[in-house]
PDB file of C-alpha atoms in Angstrom:
ATOM      1  CA  UNK K   1       0.148 -11.402  14.596  1.00  0.00           C
ATOM      2  CA  UNK K   2       2.883 -13.295  12.752  1.00  0.00           C
ATOM      3  CA  UNK K   3       1.737 -11.870   9.399  1.00  0.00           C
ATOM      4  CA  UNK K   4       1.543  -8.373  10.901  1.00  0.00           C
ATOM      5  CA  UNK K   5       5.114  -8.678  12.203  1.00  0.00           C
ATOM      6  CA  UNK K   6       6.323  -9.896   8.814  1.00  0.00           C
ATOM      7  CA  UNK K   7       4.603  -6.967   7.090  1.00  0.00           C
ATOM      8  CA  UNK K   8       6.165  -4.554   9.585  1.00  0.00           C
ATOM      9  CA  UNK K   9       9.621  -5.937   8.800  1.00  0.00           C
ATOM     10  CA  UNK K  10       8.862  -5.860   5.050  1.00  0.00           C
ATOM     11  CA  UNK K  11       7.818  -2.217   5.387  1.00  0.00           C
ATOM     12  CA  UNK K  12      11.075  -1.341   7.171  1.00  0.00           C
ATOM     13  CA  UNK K  13      13.131  -3.155   4.525  1.00  0.00           C
ATOM     14  CA  UNK K  14      11.267  -1.355   1.769  1.00  0.00           C
ATOM     15  CA  UNK K  15      11.884   2.040   3.390  1.00  0.00           C
ATOM     16  CA  UNK K  16      15.615   1.248   3.354  1.00  0.00           C
ATOM     17  CA  UNK K  17      15.508   1.345  -0.468  1.00  0.00           C
ATOM     18  CA  UNK K  18      14.365   4.984  -0.347  1.00  0.00           C
ATOM     19  CA  UNK K  19      16.540   7.958   0.691  1.00  0.00           C
ATOM     20  CA  UNK K  20      16.666   8.534   4.464  1.00  0.00           C
ATOM     21  CA  UNK K  21      17.072  12.270   4.023  1.00  0.00           C
ATOM     22  CA  UNK K  22      16.547  14.872   1.325  1.00  0.00           C
ATOM     23  CA  UNK K  23      19.937  15.987  -0.018  1.00  0.00           C
ATOM     24  CA  UNK K  24      21.003  19.620   0.045  1.00  0.00           C
ATOM     25  CA  UNK K  25      21.951  21.121  -3.288  1.00  0.00           C
ATOM     26  CA  UNK K  26      22.972  24.700  -4.175  1.00  0.00           C
ATOM     27  CA  UNK K  27      20.115  26.543  -5.853  1.00  0.00           C
ATOM     28  CA  UNK K  28      17.584  23.740  -5.371  1.00  0.00           C
ATOM     29  CA  UNK K  29      15.132  23.065  -2.536  1.00  0.00           C
ATOM     30  CA  UNK K  30      13.721  19.550  -2.364  1.00  0.00           C
ATOM     31  CA  UNK K  31      10.938  18.014  -0.265  1.00  0.00           C
ATOM     32  CA  UNK K  32       9.207  14.639  -0.509  1.00  0.00           C
ATOM     33  CA  UNK K  33       6.284  12.788   1.101  1.00  0.00           C
ATOM     34  CA  UNK K  34       5.365   9.124   0.693  1.00  0.00           C
ATOM     35  CA  UNK K  35       2.541   7.146   2.304  1.00  0.00           C
ATOM     36  CA  UNK K  36       1.795   3.601   1.107  1.00  0.00           C
ATOM     37  CA  UNK K  37      -1.864   2.515   1.037  1.00  0.00           C
ATOM     38  CA  UNK K  38      -0.882  -0.791   2.680  1.00  0.00           C
ATOM     39  CA  UNK K  39       2.074  -1.914   4.818  1.00  0.00           C
ATOM     40  CA  UNK K  40       4.187  -2.062   1.663  1.00  0.00           C
ATOM     41  CA  UNK K  41       3.698  -0.128  -1.568  1.00  0.00           C
ATOM     42  CA  UNK K  42       4.742   0.292  -5.160  1.00  0.00           C
ATOM     43  CA  UNK K  43       5.701   3.981  -5.311  1.00  0.00           C
ATOM     44  CA  UNK K  44       9.383   4.877  -5.515  1.00  0.00           C
ATOM     45  CA  UNK K  45      11.625   7.910  -5.635  1.00  0.00           C
ATOM     46  CA  UNK K  46      15.349   8.641  -5.654  1.00  0.00           C
ATOM     47  CA  UNK K  47      17.769  11.536  -5.477  1.00  0.00           C
ATOM     48  CA  UNK K  48      20.958  11.210  -7.524  1.00  0.00           C
ATOM     49  CA  UNK K  49      23.614  13.860  -6.730  1.00  0.00           C
ATOM     50  CA  UNK K  50      25.618  13.938  -9.975  1.00  0.00           C
ATOM     51  CA  UNK K  51      27.905  16.884  -9.183  1.00  0.00           C
ATOM     52  CA  UNK K  52      27.821  20.043  -7.102  1.00  0.00           C
ATOM     53  CA  UNK K  53      25.697  21.629  -9.835  1.00  0.00           C
ATOM     54  CA  UNK K  54      23.541  18.723 -11.066  1.00  0.00           C
ATOM     55  CA  UNK K  55      20.893  16.813  -9.126  1.00  0.00           C
ATOM     56  CA  UNK K  56      18.848  13.916 -10.472  1.00  0.00           C
ATOM     57  CA  UNK K  57      15.316  13.445  -9.142  1.00  0.00           C
ATOM     58  CA  UNK K  58      13.157  10.410  -9.951  1.00  0.00           C
ATOM     59  CA  UNK K  59       9.607   9.460  -9.006  1.00  0.00           C
ATOM     60  CA  UNK K  60       7.802   6.329 -10.148  1.00  0.00           C
ATOM     61  CA  UNK K  61       4.746   4.147  -9.638  1.00  0.00           C
ATOM     62  CA  UNK K  62       4.618   0.360 -10.051  1.00  0.00           C
ATOM     63  CA  UNK K  63       1.487  -1.221 -11.500  1.00  0.00           C
ATOM     64  CA  UNK K  64      -0.351  -3.434  -9.022  1.00  0.00           C
ATOM     65  CA  UNK K  65      -0.521  -3.418  -5.237  1.00  0.00           C
ATOM     66  CA  UNK K  66       0.837  -5.162  -2.173  1.00  0.00           C
ATOM     67  CA  UNK K  67       3.807  -7.510  -1.912  1.00  0.00           C
ATOM     68  CA  UNK K  68       4.372  -8.131  -5.677  1.00  0.00           C
ATOM     69  CA  UNK K  69       4.463  -4.360  -6.351  1.00  0.00           C
ATOM     70  CA  UNK K  70       6.758  -3.836  -3.343  1.00  0.00           C
ATOM     71  CA  UNK K  71       9.247  -6.447  -4.571  1.00  0.00           C
ATOM     72  CA  UNK K  72       9.184  -4.962  -8.065  1.00  0.00           C
ATOM     73  CA  UNK K  73       9.645  -1.481  -6.574  1.00  0.00           C
ATOM     74  CA  UNK K  74      12.783  -2.641  -4.722  1.00  0.00           C
ATOM     75  CA  UNK K  75      14.171  -4.118  -7.932  1.00  0.00           C
ATOM     76  CA  UNK K  76      13.318  -1.015  -9.998  1.00  0.00           C
ATOM     77  CA  UNK K  77      14.808   1.509  -7.567  1.00  0.00           C
ATOM     78  CA  UNK K  78      18.016  -0.555  -7.184  1.00  0.00           C
ATOM     79  CA  UNK K  79      18.496  -0.904 -10.929  1.00  0.00           C
ATOM     80  CA  UNK K  80      17.633   2.757 -11.464  1.00  0.00           C
ATOM     81  CA  UNK K  81      20.394   3.844  -9.055  1.00  0.00           C
ATOM     82  CA  UNK K  82      22.830   1.584 -10.881  1.00  0.00           C
ATOM     83  CA  UNK K  83      21.828   3.042 -14.288  1.00  0.00           C
ATOM     84  CA  UNK K  84      21.871   6.642 -13.048  1.00  0.00           C
ATOM     85  CA  UNK K  85      25.195   6.546 -11.207  1.00  0.00           C
ATOM     86  CA  UNK K  86      27.428   7.566 -14.093  1.00  0.00           C
ATOM     87  CA  UNK K  87      25.065   8.973 -16.712  1.00  0.00           C
ATOM     88  CA  UNK K  88      23.962  12.609 -16.934  1.00  0.00           C
ATOM     89  CA  UNK K  89      21.456  12.084 -19.761  1.00  0.00           C
ATOM     90  CA  UNK K  90      17.976  11.179 -18.458  1.00  0.00           C
ATOM     91  CA  UNK K  91      16.914   9.278 -21.614  1.00  0.00           C
ATOM     92  CA  UNK K  92      20.074   7.138 -21.500  1.00  0.00           C
ATOM     93  CA  UNK K  93      19.364   6.209 -17.879  1.00  0.00           C
ATOM     94  CA  UNK K  94      15.724   5.345 -18.572  1.00  0.00           C
ATOM     95  CA  UNK K  95      16.631   3.359 -21.705  1.00  0.00           C
ATOM     96  CA  UNK K  96      19.217   1.307 -19.804  1.00  0.00           C
ATOM     97  CA  UNK K  97      16.763   0.718 -16.957  1.00  0.00           C
ATOM     98  CA  UNK K  98      14.006  -0.392 -19.333  1.00  0.00           C
ATOM     99  CA  UNK K  99      16.243  -2.783 -21.262  1.00  0.00           C
ATOM    100  CA  UNK K 100      17.507  -4.291 -18.013  1.00  0.00           C
ATOM    101  CA  UNK K 101      14.061  -4.824 -16.473  1.00  0.00           C
ATOM    102  CA  UNK K 102      12.220  -5.798 -19.671  1.00  0.00           C
ATOM    103  CA  UNK K 103      14.780  -8.514 -20.422  1.00  0.00           C
ATOM    104  CA  UNK K 104      13.773 -10.384 -17.250  1.00  0.00           C
ATOM    105  CA  UNK K 105      10.437 -11.902 -16.276  1.00  0.00           C
ATOM    106  CA  UNK K 106       8.545  -9.453 -14.058  1.00  0.00           C
ATOM    107  CA  UNK K 107       5.221 -11.232 -13.665  1.00  0.00           C
ATOM    108  CA  UNK K 108       3.456  -8.750 -15.918  1.00  0.00           C
ATOM    109  CA  UNK K 109       4.310  -5.768 -13.734  1.00  0.00           C
ATOM    110  CA  UNK K 110       5.692  -2.480 -15.070  1.00  0.00           C
ATOM    111  CA  UNK K 111       6.600   0.932 -13.685  1.00  0.00           C
ATOM    112  CA  UNK K 112       5.890   4.459 -14.908  1.00  0.00           C
ATOM    113  CA  UNK K 113       8.433   7.074 -13.903  1.00  0.00           C
ATOM    114  CA  UNK K 114       9.845  10.516 -14.587  1.00  0.00           C
ATOM    115  CA  UNK K 115      13.527  11.280 -14.233  1.00  0.00           C
ATOM    116  CA  UNK K 116      14.599  14.928 -14.065  1.00  0.00           C
ATOM    117  CA  UNK K 117      18.133  16.314 -13.882  1.00  0.00           C
ATOM    118  CA  UNK K 118      18.319  19.872 -12.547  1.00  0.00           C
ATOM    119  CA  UNK K 119      21.443  21.704 -13.726  1.00  0.00           C
ATOM    120  CA  UNK K 120      21.656  24.738 -11.452  1.00  0.00           C
ATOM    121  CA  UNK K 121      24.908  25.966 -12.994  1.00  0.00           C
ATOM    122  CA  UNK K 122      23.568  26.243 -16.554  1.00  0.00           C
ATOM    123  CA  UNK K 123      19.992  27.034 -15.474  1.00  0.00           C
ATOM    124  CA  UNK K 124      18.298  24.151 -17.253  1.00  0.00           C
ATOM    125  CA  UNK K 125      16.628  20.845 -16.657  1.00  0.00           C
ATOM    126  CA  UNK K 126      16.462  17.663 -18.686  1.00  0.00           C
ATOM    127  CA  UNK K 127      13.583  15.229 -18.201  1.00  0.00           C
ATOM    128  CA  UNK K 128      12.674  11.807 -19.517  1.00  0.00           C
ATOM    129  CA  UNK K 129       9.138  10.539 -19.001  1.00  0.00           C
ATOM    130  CA  UNK K 130       8.362   6.817 -19.123  1.00  0.00           C
ATOM    131  CA  UNK K 131       4.567   6.823 -19.262  1.00  0.00           C
ATOM    132  CA  UNK K 132       4.235   8.823 -16.040  1.00  0.00           C
ATOM    133  CA  UNK K 133       1.939  11.729 -15.134  1.00  0.00           C
ATOM    134  CA  UNK K 134       3.107  15.171 -16.331  1.00  0.00           C
ATOM    135  CA  UNK K 135       5.319  17.256 -14.059  1.00  0.00           C
ATOM    136  CA  UNK K 136       3.743  20.505 -12.867  1.00  0.00           C
ATOM    137  CA  UNK K 137       5.723  23.725 -13.293  1.00  0.00           C
ATOM    138  CA  UNK K 138       4.665  26.985 -11.627  1.00  0.00           C
ATOM    139  CA  UNK K 139       6.533  30.155 -12.567  1.00  0.00           C
ATOM    140  CA  UNK K 140       7.054  33.070 -10.144  1.00  0.00           C
ATOM    141  CA  UNK K 141       4.295  35.041 -11.937  1.00  0.00           C
ATOM    142  CA  UNK K 142       1.805  32.211 -11.314  1.00  0.00           C
ATOM    143  CA  UNK K 143       1.788  30.770 -14.816  1.00  0.00           C
ATOM    144  CA  UNK K 144       1.248  26.991 -14.658  1.00  0.00           C
ATOM    145  CA  UNK K 145       2.237  24.372 -17.217  1.00  0.00           C
ATOM    146  CA  UNK K 146       2.287  20.585 -17.445  1.00  0.00           C
ATOM    147  CA  UNK K 147       5.520  19.050 -18.698  1.00  0.00           C
ATOM    148  CA  UNK K 148       5.522  15.491 -19.969  1.00  0.00           C
ATOM    149  CA  UNK K 149       7.916  15.495 -22.893  1.00  0.00           C
ATOM    150  CA  UNK K 150       7.252  13.031 -25.661  1.00  0.00           C
ATOM    151  CA  UNK K 151       5.461   9.718 -25.221  1.00  0.00           C
ATOM    152  CA  UNK K 152       7.560   7.089 -23.570  1.00  0.00           C
ATOM    153  CA  UNK K 153       6.279   3.657 -22.656  1.00  0.00           C
ATOM    154  CA  UNK K 154       6.279   2.389 -19.049  1.00  0.00           C
ATOM    155  CA  UNK K 155       9.442   0.604 -17.931  1.00  0.00           C
ATOM    156  CA  UNK K 156       9.459  -3.174 -18.263  1.00  0.00           C
ATOM    157  CA  UNK K 157       6.892  -3.626 -21.030  1.00  0.00           C
ATOM    158  CA  UNK K 158       9.324  -4.381 -23.861  1.00  0.00           C
ATOM    159  CA  UNK K 159      13.000  -4.002 -24.693  1.00  0.00           C
ATOM    160  CA  UNK K 160      14.391  -1.566 -27.254  1.00  0.00           C
ATOM    161  CA  UNK K 161      11.795   1.159 -26.725  1.00  0.00           C
ATOM    162  CA  UNK K 162      13.128   4.646 -27.572  1.00  0.00           C
ATOM    163  CA  UNK K 163      13.041   7.319 -24.861  1.00  0.00           C
ATOM    164  CA  UNK K 164      13.690  11.006 -25.484  1.00  0.00           C
ATOM    165  CA  UNK K 165      14.660  14.027 -23.410  1.00  0.00           C
ATOM    166  CA  UNK K 166      12.614  17.148 -22.801  1.00  0.00           C
ATOM    167  CA  UNK K 167      14.684  20.209 -21.943  1.00  0.00           C
ATOM    168  CA  UNK K 168      13.842  23.674 -20.654  1.00  0.00           C
ATOM    169  CA  UNK K 169      15.409  26.641 -18.914  1.00  0.00           C
ATOM    170  CA  UNK K 170      14.899  27.008 -15.185  1.00  0.00           C
ATOM    171  CA  UNK K 171      14.561  30.281 -13.317  1.00  0.00           C
ATOM    172  CA  UNK K 172      14.739  31.337  -9.709  1.00  0.00           C
ATOM    173  CA  UNK K 173      11.417  30.952  -7.904  1.00  0.00           C
ATOM    174  CA  UNK K 174       9.996  28.228 -10.143  1.00  0.00           C
ATOM    175  CA  UNK K 175       8.283  25.298  -8.408  1.00  0.00           C
ATOM    176  CA  UNK K 176       8.054  21.776  -9.830  1.00  0.00           C
ATOM    177  CA  UNK K 177       5.975  18.822  -8.645  1.00  0.00           C
ATOM    178  CA  UNK K 178       6.305  15.127  -9.408  1.00  0.00           C
ATOM    179  CA  UNK K 179       3.539  12.928  -7.984  1.00  0.00           C
ATOM    180  CA  UNK K 180       1.939   9.500  -8.210  1.00  0.00           C
ATOM    181  CA  UNK K 181      -1.707   8.965  -9.155  1.00  0.00           C
ATOM    182  CA  UNK K 182      -2.403   8.335  -5.471  1.00  0.00           C
ATOM    183  CA  UNK K 183      -2.366  12.151  -5.208  1.00  0.00           C
ATOM    184  CA  UNK K 184      -4.394  13.112  -8.282  1.00  0.00           C
ATOM    185  CA  UNK K 185      -6.856  10.214  -7.853  1.00  0.00           C
ATOM    186  CA  UNK K 186      -7.267  10.437  -4.065  1.00  0.00           C
ATOM    187  CA  UNK K 187     -10.970  10.213  -3.229  1.00  0.00           C
ATOM    188  CA  UNK K 188     -13.248  11.467  -0.497  1.00  0.00           C
ATOM    189  CA  UNK K 189     -16.345   9.743   0.918  1.00  0.00           C
ATOM    190  CA  UNK K 190     -18.416  11.056  -2.013  1.00  0.00           C
ATOM    191  CA  UNK K 191     -16.033   9.290  -4.450  1.00  0.00           C
ATOM    192  CA  UNK K 192     -14.887  12.679  -5.812  1.00  0.00           C
ATOM    193  CA  UNK K 193     -11.265  12.854  -6.980  1.00  0.00           C
ATOM    194  CA  UNK K 194      -8.745  15.404  -5.670  1.00  0.00           C
ATOM    195  CA  UNK K 195      -7.606  15.980  -9.268  1.00  0.00           C
ATOM    196  CA  UNK K 196      -4.546  17.522 -10.866  1.00  0.00           C
ATOM    197  CA  UNK K 197      -6.293  20.922 -11.151  1.00  0.00           C
ATOM    198  CA  UNK K 198      -6.479  21.356  -7.364  1.00  0.00           C
ATOM    199  CA  UNK K 199      -2.809  20.423  -7.068  1.00  0.00           C
ATOM    200  CA  UNK K 200      -1.913  23.058  -9.682  1.00  0.00           C
ATOM    201  CA  UNK K 201      -4.095  25.636  -7.946  1.00  0.00           C
ATOM    202  CA  UNK K 202      -2.522  25.005  -4.519  1.00  0.00           C
ATOM    203  CA  UNK K 203       0.963  25.300  -6.000  1.00  0.00           C
ATOM    204  CA  UNK K 204       0.107  28.528  -7.790  1.00  0.00           C
ATOM    205  CA  UNK K 205      -1.523  30.123  -4.732  1.00  0.00           C
ATOM    206  CA  UNK K 206       1.374  29.162  -2.436  1.00  0.00           C
ATOM    207  CA  UNK K 207       4.315  29.483  -4.823  1.00  0.00           C
ATOM    208  CA  UNK K 208       6.081  31.893  -2.445  1.00  0.00           C
ATOM    209  CA  UNK K 209       6.500  29.154   0.167  1.00  0.00           C
ATOM    210  CA  UNK K 210       9.630  27.036   0.546  1.00  0.00           C
ATOM    211  CA  UNK K 211       9.549  23.550  -0.995  1.00  0.00           C
ATOM    212  CA  UNK K 212       8.925  21.943   2.418  1.00  0.00           C
ATOM    213  CA  UNK K 213       6.201  24.430   3.383  1.00  0.00           C
ATOM    214  CA  UNK K 214       4.467  23.929   0.038  1.00  0.00           C
ATOM    215  CA  UNK K 215       4.641  20.147   0.392  1.00  0.00           C
ATOM    216  CA  UNK K 216       3.233  20.287   3.931  1.00  0.00           C
ATOM    217  CA  UNK K 217       0.408  22.583   2.810  1.00  0.00           C
ATOM    218  CA  UNK K 218      -0.597  20.357  -0.134  1.00  0.00           C
ATOM    219  CA  UNK K 219      -0.537  17.181   1.992  1.00  0.00           C
ATOM    220  CA  UNK K 220      -2.614  18.907   4.684  1.00  0.00           C
ATOM    221  CA  UNK K 221      -5.205  19.934   2.085  1.00  0.00           C
ATOM    222  CA  UNK K 222      -5.139  16.440   0.547  1.00  0.00           C
ATOM    223  CA  UNK K 223      -5.830  14.854   3.952  1.00  0.00           C
ATOM    224  CA  UNK K 224      -8.643  17.336   4.594  1.00  0.00           C
ATOM    225  CA  UNK K 225     -10.142  16.461   1.198  1.00  0.00           C
ATOM    226  CA  UNK K 226      -9.974  12.700   1.818  1.00  0.00           C
ATOM    227  CA  UNK K 227     -11.395  13.009   5.327  1.00  0.00           C
ATOM    228  CA  UNK K 228     -12.217   9.542   6.618  1.00  0.00           C
ATOM    229  CA  UNK K 229     -12.268   7.892   3.221  1.00  0.00           C
ATOM    230  CA  UNK K 230      -9.957   4.901   2.780  1.00  0.00           C
ATOM    231  CA  UNK K 231      -6.663   5.517   1.007  1.00  0.00           C
ATOM    232  CA  UNK K 232      -6.880   3.260  -2.044  1.00  0.00           C
ATOM    233  CA  UNK K 233      -3.463   3.962  -3.565  1.00  0.00           C
ATOM    234  CA  UNK K 234       0.070   4.902  -2.506  1.00  0.00           C
ATOM    235  CA  UNK K 235       0.544   8.668  -2.181  1.00  0.00           C
ATOM    236  CA  UNK K 236       3.866  10.214  -3.191  1.00  0.00           C
ATOM    237  CA  UNK K 237       4.588  13.887  -3.818  1.00  0.00           C
ATOM    238  CA  UNK K 238       7.944  15.502  -4.540  1.00  0.00           C
ATOM    239  CA  UNK K 239       8.445  19.271  -4.713  1.00  0.00           C
ATOM    240  CA  UNK K 240      11.512  20.967  -6.213  1.00  0.00           C
ATOM    241  CA  UNK K 241      11.977  24.739  -6.039  1.00  0.00           C
ATOM    242  CA  UNK K 242      14.689  26.698  -7.822  1.00  0.00           C
ATOM    243  CA  UNK K 243      16.507  28.804  -5.261  1.00  0.00           C
ATOM    244  CA  UNK K 244      18.530  32.023  -5.463  1.00  0.00           C
ATOM    245  CA  UNK K 245      21.970  30.369  -5.505  1.00  0.00           C
ATOM    246  CA  UNK K 246      21.559  28.850  -8.978  1.00  0.00           C
ATOM    247  CA  UNK K 247      23.979  30.029 -11.596  1.00  0.00           C
ATOM    248  CA  UNK K 248      26.663  31.001  -9.087  1.00  0.00           C
ATOM    249  CA  UNK K 249      30.060  29.440  -9.570  1.00  0.00           C
TER     250      UNK K 249
END
């Protein structure tokens, strides 16, 4: 009972490191879902409002499970917010974060993450990927692509690693998804994996929905797929949809 109470408190403390609410931003709909596999988890996300036209969105996944991963997650998300506060270049933020974390002993843990800055005034996004899964992009016509940019090592492995930006234009109606491998590798009782293809398919078929509706639909289908199988990894999914107000002054 004592351990359970401690874990409950630890879970509440960990939640306090994550945003309480999804921020509103002109021309951008955001929705996020997180469910740790245990009382505490290693997935993380953050929203960084940089100006009335730029919004930073980060999603990451710490190696390992349980309390060590949760402590590392708290450290990573705190240092990320510090790095991201005044920089509007994703690669600069990720480089600073990596150098900060890699310079200290982390017990062999590391974190993969993607950091995306949506610029709804200039209709573009910049992304830096640190060893994380590719971001899914679905265009209004149903065309799907995976965006990962160039290489990028996970955060915390070694100092001085170069990180680069990937840039693209954004258009009204496009949907983007960042996710942890708890989504793509979720399993059912038959040990079958949900897979990134199903996620892409669900996004393409339901691209007309709002970001929140799309998120709810995918999570509902994911839960149906898993059925009564145990959740073996933290599940985090973040949907961003480009809205009609982008580009307006």
